[in-house]
PDB file of C-alpha atoms in Angstrom:
ATOM      1  CA  UNK A   1     -16.431 -47.144  35.855  1.00  0.00           C
ATOM      2  CA  UNK A   2     -18.763 -45.106  36.630  1.00  0.00           C
ATOM      3  CA  UNK A   3     -19.893 -44.502  33.153  1.00  0.00           C
ATOM      4  CA  UNK A   4     -21.008 -47.847  33.622  1.00  0.00           C
ATOM      5  CA  UNK A   5     -23.715 -47.726  36.281  1.00  0.00           C
ATOM      6  CA  UNK A   6     -21.018 -48.755  38.767  1.00  0.00           C
ATOM      7  CA  UNK A   7     -22.576 -47.858  42.725  1.00  0.00           C
ATOM      8  CA  UNK A   8     -20.883 -50.400  44.580  1.00  0.00           C
ATOM      9  CA  UNK A   9     -18.634 -53.439  45.034  1.00  0.00           C
ATOM     10  CA  UNK A  10     -18.820 -56.168  42.943  1.00  0.00           C
ATOM     11  CA  UNK A  11     -18.249 -54.894  39.527  1.00  0.00           C
ATOM     12  CA  UNK A  12     -15.584 -54.588  37.068  1.00  0.00           C
ATOM     13  CA  UNK A  13     -15.208 -53.234  33.703  1.00  0.00           C
ATOM     14  CA  UNK A  14     -12.407 -53.750  30.890  1.00  0.00           C
ATOM     15  CA  UNK A  15     -11.587 -50.462  28.743  1.00  0.00           C
ATOM     16  CA  UNK A  16     -10.772 -52.293  25.256  1.00  0.00           C
ATOM     17  CA  UNK A  17      -8.581 -49.297  23.470  1.00  0.00           C
ATOM     18  CA  UNK A  18      -5.078 -49.589  22.176  1.00  0.00           C
ATOM     19  CA  UNK A  19      -4.504 -51.123  25.421  1.00  0.00           C
ATOM     20  CA  UNK A  20      -6.844 -52.881  28.031  1.00  0.00           C
ATOM     21  CA  UNK A  21      -7.404 -51.440  31.669  1.00  0.00           C
ATOM     22  CA  UNK A  22      -9.256 -54.062  33.635  1.00  0.00           C
ATOM     23  CA  UNK A  23     -10.797 -52.829  36.897  1.00  0.00           C
ATOM     24  CA  UNK A  24     -12.989 -54.092  39.356  1.00  0.00           C
ATOM     25  CA  UNK A  25     -14.251 -52.134  42.575  1.00  0.00           C
ATOM     26  CA  UNK A  26     -13.706 -53.274  46.011  1.00  0.00           C
ATOM     27  CA  UNK A  27     -15.220 -53.061  49.236  1.00  0.00           C
ATOM     28  CA  UNK A  28     -11.508 -51.703  50.495  1.00  0.00           C
ATOM     29  CA  UNK A  29      -8.590 -51.515  49.461  1.00  0.00           C
ATOM     30  CA  UNK A  30      -6.738 -54.730  48.455  1.00  0.00           C
ATOM     31  CA  UNK A  31      -3.439 -56.076  48.124  1.00  0.00           C
ATOM     32  CA  UNK A  32      -3.216 -58.106  44.874  1.00  0.00           C
ATOM     33  CA  UNK A  33      -1.190 -61.237  45.298  1.00  0.00           C
ATOM     34  CA  UNK A  34      -1.990 -62.089  41.338  1.00  0.00           C
ATOM     35  CA  UNK A  35      -0.169 -59.522  39.344  1.00  0.00           C
ATOM     36  CA  UNK A  36      -2.707 -57.032  39.703  1.00  0.00           C
ATOM     37  CA  UNK A  37      -2.714 -53.362  41.801  1.00  0.00           C
ATOM     38  CA  UNK A  38      -5.020 -51.075  44.306  1.00  0.00           C
ATOM     39  CA  UNK A  39      -5.874 -48.138  43.125  1.00  0.00           C
ATOM     40  CA  UNK A  40      -9.104 -45.208  44.303  1.00  0.00           C
ATOM     41  CA  UNK A  41     -12.185 -45.419  41.553  1.00  0.00           C
ATOM     42  CA  UNK A  42     -14.179 -42.381  43.261  1.00  0.00           C
ATOM     43  CA  UNK A  43     -14.317 -40.257  45.825  1.00  0.00           C
ATOM     44  CA  UNK A  44     -17.884 -39.061  46.913  1.00  0.00           C
ATOM     45  CA  UNK A  45     -17.630 -36.962  49.855  1.00  0.00           C
ATOM     46  CA  UNK A  46     -15.547 -38.960  52.750  1.00  0.00           C
ATOM     47  CA  UNK A  47     -16.123 -42.113  51.080  1.00  0.00           C
ATOM     48  CA  UNK A  48     -13.805 -43.655  48.967  1.00  0.00           C
ATOM     49  CA  UNK A  49     -14.177 -46.910  46.382  1.00  0.00           C
ATOM     50  CA  UNK A  50     -11.260 -48.984  46.171  1.00  0.00           C
ATOM     51  CA  UNK A  51     -10.573 -50.850  42.953  1.00  0.00           C
ATOM     52  CA  UNK A  52      -8.472 -53.570  41.233  1.00  0.00           C
ATOM     53  CA  UNK A  53      -6.834 -53.259  38.165  1.00  0.00           C
ATOM     54  CA  UNK A  54      -5.066 -54.780  35.468  1.00  0.00           C
ATOM     55  CA  UNK A  55      -3.822 -53.482  32.304  1.00  0.00           C
ATOM     56  CA  UNK A  56      -2.678 -54.869  28.862  1.00  0.00           C
ATOM     57  CA  UNK A  57      -0.472 -52.614  26.743  1.00  0.00           C
ATOM     58  CA  UNK A  58      -1.208 -54.287  23.297  1.00  0.00           C
ATOM     59  CA  UNK A  59      -4.858 -54.954  23.254  1.00  0.00           C
ATOM     60  CA  UNK A  60      -6.772 -52.993  20.664  1.00  0.00           C
ATOM     61  CA  UNK A  61      -3.814 -51.995  18.684  1.00  0.00           C
ATOM     62  CA  UNK A  62      -2.419 -56.011  17.862  1.00  0.00           C
ATOM     63  CA  UNK A  63      -5.614 -55.750  15.582  1.00  0.00           C
ATOM     64  CA  UNK A  64      -4.052 -52.652  13.800  1.00  0.00           C
ATOM     65  CA  UNK A  65      -0.690 -54.640  13.886  1.00  0.00           C
ATOM     66  CA  UNK A  66      -2.971 -58.103  12.343  1.00  0.00           C
ATOM     67  CA  UNK A  67      -4.124 -55.499   9.327  1.00  0.00           C
ATOM     68  CA  UNK A  68      -0.876 -54.941   8.429  1.00  0.00           C
ATOM     69  CA  UNK A  69       1.456 -57.635   8.958  1.00  0.00           C
ATOM     70  CA  UNK A  70      -1.654 -58.613   6.407  1.00  0.00           C
ATOM     71  CA  UNK A  71      -1.938 -56.395   3.735  1.00  0.00           C
ATOM     72  CA  UNK A  72      -5.729 -55.787   4.894  1.00  0.00           C
ATOM     73  CA  UNK A  73      -7.701 -53.100   4.057  1.00  0.00           C
ATOM     74  CA  UNK A  74      -8.649 -51.814   7.970  1.00  0.00           C
ATOM     75  CA  UNK A  75      -9.763 -53.385  11.118  1.00  0.00           C
ATOM     76  CA  UNK A  76     -13.696 -54.208   9.997  1.00  0.00           C
ATOM     77  CA  UNK A  77     -12.382 -56.368   7.272  1.00  0.00           C
ATOM     78  CA  UNK A  78     -10.315 -58.691  10.048  1.00  0.00           C
ATOM     79  CA  UNK A  79     -13.242 -59.147  12.043  1.00  0.00           C
ATOM     80  CA  UNK A  80     -15.209 -60.117   9.004  1.00  0.00           C
ATOM     81  CA  UNK A  81     -12.220 -62.844   7.613  1.00  0.00           C
ATOM     82  CA  UNK A  82     -12.327 -64.269  11.572  1.00  0.00           C
ATOM     83  CA  UNK A  83     -16.048 -64.961  11.389  1.00  0.00           C
ATOM     84  CA  UNK A  84     -16.211 -66.812   8.352  1.00  0.00           C
ATOM     85  CA  UNK A  85     -14.122 -69.376  10.271  1.00  0.00           C
ATOM     86  CA  UNK A  86     -15.812 -71.623  12.897  1.00  0.00           C
ATOM     87  CA  UNK A  87     -12.995 -71.135  15.433  1.00  0.00           C
ATOM     88  CA  UNK A  88      -8.386 -70.428  14.858  1.00  0.00           C
ATOM     89  CA  UNK A  89      -7.943 -74.384  13.984  1.00  0.00           C
ATOM     90  CA  UNK A  90      -5.271 -74.744  16.959  1.00  0.00           C
ATOM     91  CA  UNK A  91      -3.591 -71.618  16.092  1.00  0.00           C
ATOM     92  CA  UNK A  92      -2.604 -68.988  19.150  1.00  0.00           C
ATOM     93  CA  UNK A  93      -1.427 -64.949  18.937  1.00  0.00           C
ATOM     94  CA  UNK A  94      -0.169 -64.048  21.099  1.00  0.00           C
ATOM     95  CA  UNK A  95       0.538 -60.242  21.087  1.00  0.00           C
ATOM     96  CA  UNK A  96       3.210 -60.067  23.231  1.00  0.00           C
ATOM     97  CA  UNK A  97       4.882 -57.079  20.947  1.00  0.00           C
ATOM     98  CA  UNK A  98       5.986 -54.950  23.818  1.00  0.00           C
ATOM     99  CA  UNK A  99       6.099 -57.532  26.892  1.00  0.00           C
ATOM    100  CA  UNK A 100       3.508 -58.636  28.413  1.00  0.00           C
ATOM    101  CA  UNK A 101       1.905 -56.161  31.305  1.00  0.00           C
ATOM    102  CA  UNK A 102      -0.418 -57.746  34.442  1.00  0.00           C
ATOM    103  CA  UNK A 103      -0.572 -60.369  35.104  1.00  0.00           C
ATOM    104  CA  UNK A 104       2.787 -61.296  33.877  1.00  0.00           C
ATOM    105  CA  UNK A 105       4.840 -59.224  34.308  1.00  0.00           C
ATOM    106  CA  UNK A 106       7.211 -60.523  31.844  1.00  0.00           C
ATOM    107  CA  UNK A 107       9.042 -57.200  29.566  1.00  0.00           C
ATOM    108  CA  UNK A 108      11.207 -59.306  27.412  1.00  0.00           C
ATOM    109  CA  UNK A 109       7.957 -61.190  25.975  1.00  0.00           C
ATOM    110  CA  UNK A 110       7.781 -61.030  22.475  1.00  0.00           C
ATOM    111  CA  UNK A 111       4.343 -61.690  19.771  1.00  0.00           C
ATOM    112  CA  UNK A 112       4.308 -65.139  18.480  1.00  0.00           C
ATOM    113  CA  UNK A 113       2.221 -66.835  16.744  1.00  0.00           C
ATOM    114  CA  UNK A 114       1.918 -70.926  16.663  1.00  0.00           C
ATOM    115  CA  UNK A 115       0.134 -74.046  15.982  1.00  0.00           C
ATOM    116  CA  UNK A 116      -0.054 -73.797  12.160  1.00  0.00           C
ATOM    117  CA  UNK A 117      -0.457 -76.580   9.697  1.00  0.00           C
ATOM    118  CA  UNK A 118      -0.819 -76.543   5.507  1.00  0.00           C
ATOM    119  CA  UNK A 119      -4.064 -76.297   6.315  1.00  0.00           C
ATOM    120  CA  UNK A 120      -4.068 -72.908   7.811  1.00  0.00           C
ATOM    121  CA  UNK A 121      -5.884 -69.975   6.155  1.00  0.00           C
ATOM    122  CA  UNK A 122      -5.194 -66.443   7.102  1.00  0.00           C
ATOM    123  CA  UNK A 123      -9.418 -66.774   8.149  1.00  0.00           C
ATOM    124  CA  UNK A 124      -7.575 -68.379  11.048  1.00  0.00           C
ATOM    125  CA  UNK A 125      -4.666 -66.465  12.110  1.00  0.00           C
ATOM    126  CA  UNK A 126      -7.079 -63.372  12.066  1.00  0.00           C
ATOM    127  CA  UNK A 127      -9.600 -64.924  14.427  1.00  0.00           C
ATOM    128  CA  UNK A 128      -6.127 -66.113  16.526  1.00  0.00           C
ATOM    129  CA  UNK A 129      -5.760 -62.297  17.165  1.00  0.00           C
ATOM    130  CA  UNK A 130      -9.120 -61.693  18.175  1.00  0.00           C
ATOM    131  CA  UNK A 131      -8.348 -64.322  20.866  1.00  0.00           C
ATOM    132  CA  UNK A 132      -5.607 -63.296  21.854  1.00  0.00           C
ATOM    133  CA  UNK A 133      -6.791 -59.753  22.338  1.00  0.00           C
ATOM    134  CA  UNK A 134      -9.665 -61.360  24.609  1.00  0.00           C
ATOM    135  CA  UNK A 135      -7.239 -64.104  26.856  1.00  0.00           C
ATOM    136  CA  UNK A 136      -5.116 -61.564  27.834  1.00  0.00           C
ATOM    137  CA  UNK A 137      -7.836 -59.382  29.139  1.00  0.00           C
ATOM    138  CA  UNK A 138      -8.838 -63.142  30.380  1.00  0.00           C
ATOM    139  CA  UNK A 139      -6.278 -64.071  32.470  1.00  0.00           C
ATOM    140  CA  UNK A 140      -6.942 -60.417  34.438  1.00  0.00           C
ATOM    141  CA  UNK A 141      -9.991 -61.257  34.734  1.00  0.00           C
ATOM    142  CA  UNK A 142      -9.448 -64.657  36.426  1.00  0.00           C
ATOM    143  CA  UNK A 143      -6.690 -62.892  38.950  1.00  0.00           C
ATOM    144  CA  UNK A 144      -8.993 -60.504  39.574  1.00  0.00           C
ATOM    145  CA  UNK A 145     -10.792 -63.950  40.563  1.00  0.00           C
ATOM    146  CA  UNK A 146      -8.169 -64.982  42.880  1.00  0.00           C
ATOM    147  CA  UNK A 147      -7.234 -62.239  44.944  1.00  0.00           C
ATOM    148  CA  UNK A 148     -11.394 -61.298  45.281  1.00  0.00           C
ATOM    149  CA  UNK A 149     -12.257 -64.898  46.501  1.00  0.00           C
ATOM    150  CA  UNK A 150     -16.032 -63.906  44.556  1.00  0.00           C
ATOM    151  CA  UNK A 151     -15.525 -63.498  40.932  1.00  0.00           C
ATOM    152  CA  UNK A 152     -17.776 -60.874  39.034  1.00  0.00           C
ATOM    153  CA  UNK A 153     -20.793 -62.020  38.047  1.00  0.00           C
ATOM    154  CA  UNK A 154     -20.766 -60.493  34.385  1.00  0.00           C
ATOM    155  CA  UNK A 155     -18.320 -58.023  32.678  1.00  0.00           C
ATOM    156  CA  UNK A 156     -18.247 -54.481  31.296  1.00  0.00           C
ATOM    157  CA  UNK A 157     -17.332 -53.538  28.325  1.00  0.00           C
ATOM    158  CA  UNK A 158     -16.585 -50.386  26.650  1.00  0.00           C
ATOM    159  CA  UNK A 159     -13.673 -48.662  24.406  1.00  0.00           C
ATOM    160  CA  UNK A 160     -13.503 -48.694  20.307  1.00  0.00           C
ATOM    161  CA  UNK A 161     -12.235 -52.688  20.030  1.00  0.00           C
ATOM    162  CA  UNK A 162     -15.500 -53.527  21.752  1.00  0.00           C
ATOM    163  CA  UNK A 163     -17.409 -52.106  18.810  1.00  0.00           C
ATOM    164  CA  UNK A 164     -16.345 -56.170  17.263  1.00  0.00           C
ATOM    165  CA  UNK A 165     -19.355 -58.005  18.321  1.00  0.00           C
ATOM    166  CA  UNK A 166     -17.446 -61.570  18.132  1.00  0.00           C
ATOM    167  CA  UNK A 167     -14.161 -60.266  19.883  1.00  0.00           C
ATOM    168  CA  UNK A 168     -16.818 -59.480  22.754  1.00  0.00           C
ATOM    169  CA  UNK A 169     -18.319 -62.734  22.241  1.00  0.00           C
ATOM    170  CA  UNK A 170     -15.099 -65.334  22.468  1.00  0.00           C
ATOM    171  CA  UNK A 171     -14.514 -62.566  25.086  1.00  0.00           C
ATOM    172  CA  UNK A 172     -17.643 -64.005  26.995  1.00  0.00           C
ATOM    173  CA  UNK A 173     -16.478 -67.697  25.964  1.00  0.00           C
ATOM    174  CA  UNK A 174     -13.323 -67.131  26.911  1.00  0.00           C
ATOM    175  CA  UNK A 175     -14.721 -65.990  31.260  1.00  0.00           C
ATOM    176  CA  UNK A 176     -17.222 -68.528  31.218  1.00  0.00           C
ATOM    177  CA  UNK A 177     -19.986 -64.961  32.007  1.00  0.00           C
ATOM    178  CA  UNK A 178     -21.941 -62.659  30.351  1.00  0.00           C
ATOM    179  CA  UNK A 179     -20.158 -59.357  29.278  1.00  0.00           C
ATOM    180  CA  UNK A 180     -22.111 -56.712  28.548  1.00  0.00           C
ATOM    181  CA  UNK A 181     -21.507 -53.135  26.315  1.00  0.00           C
ATOM    182  CA  UNK A 182     -23.397 -50.064  26.223  1.00  0.00           C
ATOM    183  CA  UNK A 183     -25.015 -49.130  23.160  1.00  0.00           C
ATOM    184  CA  UNK A 184     -22.386 -45.770  24.112  1.00  0.00           C
ATOM    185  CA  UNK A 185     -18.729 -46.931  24.246  1.00  0.00           C
ATOM    186  CA  UNK A 186     -16.738 -43.592  25.130  1.00  0.00           C
ATOM    187  CA  UNK A 187     -17.598 -43.375  28.852  1.00  0.00           C
ATOM    188  CA  UNK A 188     -15.533 -41.084  30.526  1.00  0.00           C
ATOM    189  CA  UNK A 189     -17.733 -38.309  29.904  1.00  0.00           C
ATOM    190  CA  UNK A 190     -20.448 -40.023  31.124  1.00  0.00           C
ATOM    191  CA  UNK A 191     -18.286 -40.800  34.567  1.00  0.00           C
ATOM    192  CA  UNK A 192     -17.906 -37.252  34.960  1.00  0.00           C
ATOM    193  CA  UNK A 193     -21.432 -36.106  33.664  1.00  0.00           C
ATOM    194  CA  UNK A 194     -22.124 -38.733  37.110  1.00  0.00           C
ATOM    195  CA  UNK A 195     -20.167 -37.013  39.981  1.00  0.00           C
ATOM    196  CA  UNK A 196     -21.065 -33.366  38.348  1.00  0.00           C
ATOM    197  CA  UNK A 197     -24.820 -33.880  38.718  1.00  0.00           C
ATOM    198  CA  UNK A 198     -24.627 -35.689  42.197  1.00  0.00           C
ATOM    199  CA  UNK A 199     -22.469 -33.204  43.660  1.00  0.00           C
ATOM    200  CA  UNK A 200     -25.001 -30.487  42.632  1.00  0.00           C
ATOM    201  CA  UNK A 201     -27.794 -31.859  43.512  1.00  0.00           C
ATOM    202  CA  UNK A 202     -29.334 -32.625  40.218  1.00  0.00           C
ATOM    203  CA  UNK A 203     -29.824 -36.684  40.482  1.00  0.00           C
ATOM    204  CA  UNK A 204     -29.078 -39.610  43.202  1.00  0.00           C
ATOM    205  CA  UNK A 205     -28.445 -43.164  42.915  1.00  0.00           C
ATOM    206  CA  UNK A 206     -29.768 -45.096  41.392  1.00  0.00           C
ATOM    207  CA  UNK A 207     -27.896 -44.255  38.132  1.00  0.00           C
ATOM    208  CA  UNK A 208     -30.098 -44.291  34.953  1.00  0.00           C
ATOM    209  CA  UNK A 209     -28.448 -47.193  33.138  1.00  0.00           C
ATOM    210  CA  UNK A 210     -28.291 -46.783  29.587  1.00  0.00           C
ATOM    211  CA  UNK A 211     -29.020 -49.727  26.265  1.00  0.00           C
ATOM    212  CA  UNK A 212     -26.777 -52.162  27.095  1.00  0.00           C
ATOM    213  CA  UNK A 213     -26.062 -55.576  24.262  1.00  0.00           C
ATOM    214  CA  UNK A 214     -25.666 -58.708  26.643  1.00  0.00           C
ATOM    215  CA  UNK A 215     -23.066 -61.495  25.316  1.00  0.00           C
ATOM    216  CA  UNK A 216     -23.815 -64.886  26.210  1.00  0.00           C
ATOM    217  CA  UNK A 217     -20.996 -67.190  26.172  1.00  0.00           C
ATOM    218  CA  UNK A 218     -21.906 -70.153  23.962  1.00  0.00           C
ATOM    219  CA  UNK A 219     -18.315 -72.147  24.288  1.00  0.00           C
ATOM    220  CA  UNK A 220     -19.003 -75.938  25.784  1.00  0.00           C
ATOM    221  CA  UNK A 221     -16.543 -76.197  28.624  1.00  0.00           C
ATOM    222  CA  UNK A 222     -13.900 -78.491  26.856  1.00  0.00           C
ATOM    223  CA  UNK A 223     -13.680 -76.282  23.831  1.00  0.00           C
ATOM    224  CA  UNK A 224     -12.924 -73.703  26.290  1.00  0.00           C
ATOM    225  CA  UNK A 225     -10.617 -75.843  28.628  1.00  0.00           C
ATOM    226  CA  UNK A 226      -8.971 -76.717  25.609  1.00  0.00           C
ATOM    227  CA  UNK A 227      -8.648 -72.897  24.054  1.00  0.00           C
ATOM    228  CA  UNK A 228      -6.838 -71.685  27.625  1.00  0.00           C
ATOM    229  CA  UNK A 229      -4.501 -74.833  27.536  1.00  0.00           C
ATOM    230  CA  UNK A 230      -3.311 -73.528  24.436  1.00  0.00           C
ATOM    231  CA  UNK A 231      -3.310 -70.144  24.963  1.00  0.00           C
ATOM    232  CA  UNK A 232      -1.179 -70.817  28.422  1.00  0.00           C
ATOM    233  CA  UNK A 233       1.342 -73.238  26.841  1.00  0.00           C
ATOM    234  CA  UNK A 234       1.807 -70.173  23.862  1.00  0.00           C
ATOM    235  CA  UNK A 235       2.308 -67.390  27.253  1.00  0.00           C
ATOM    236  CA  UNK A 236       4.661 -69.514  28.538  1.00  0.00           C
ATOM    237  CA  UNK A 237       6.383 -69.840  25.070  1.00  0.00           C
ATOM    238  CA  UNK A 238       6.493 -65.901  24.447  1.00  0.00           C
ATOM    239  CA  UNK A 239       7.594 -65.555  27.925  1.00  0.00           C
ATOM    240  CA  UNK A 240      10.401 -67.508  27.176  1.00  0.00           C
ATOM    241  CA  UNK A 241      13.823 -65.226  26.913  1.00  0.00           C
ATOM    242  CA  UNK A 242      15.557 -66.032  23.574  1.00  0.00           C
ATOM    243  CA  UNK A 243      19.193 -66.682  23.377  1.00  0.00           C
TER     244      UNK A 243
END
């Protein structure tokens, strides 16, 4: 979070790696009633900053799973295939390959692929995979919105999977707000450097921001509502006990 340049409450980031970790800085300790938990963000002197956090077990790893399942070369080929169509045509992929984490907490849930028809092509499945990664994150964003009352105006993103432009755009569409992506995606070292520099008196606030890309929501509200509706129905089905 410090690597993103965060300095106060009301800012949120998601790291998109093998899994995903979404954290939003809070003015004090917030006890979630929507499936998240409180943690310490950072400590400066005697001042403790808290955060709400939610994790997804299988996020970017879902793309690697799809690459293997579809016999593709790599995640780049998967992304290109997904970008070759305008949408998933109703196909929905729930990447509950190790159960569902926050905010659902359904360990017995299993991955699912639904909504296919005779017109479904591999490109629609690839698109659904990227949508599933983004929509899992959106569930945590919306849970955090409810806990905080005042939703963060933007979401910052980092991690290896965040290098996929289409994935980040889908995320912005899903949550209905801008997503900011620093040009430097591995931000842990930058955060540590900031704390060390401030402690040594070498730099103060505000911390200089690095270059960032900004992804604005580009989906019509009716289409977004339809996508979220299909997603929520698919999540409920994936979470039902089998047998």
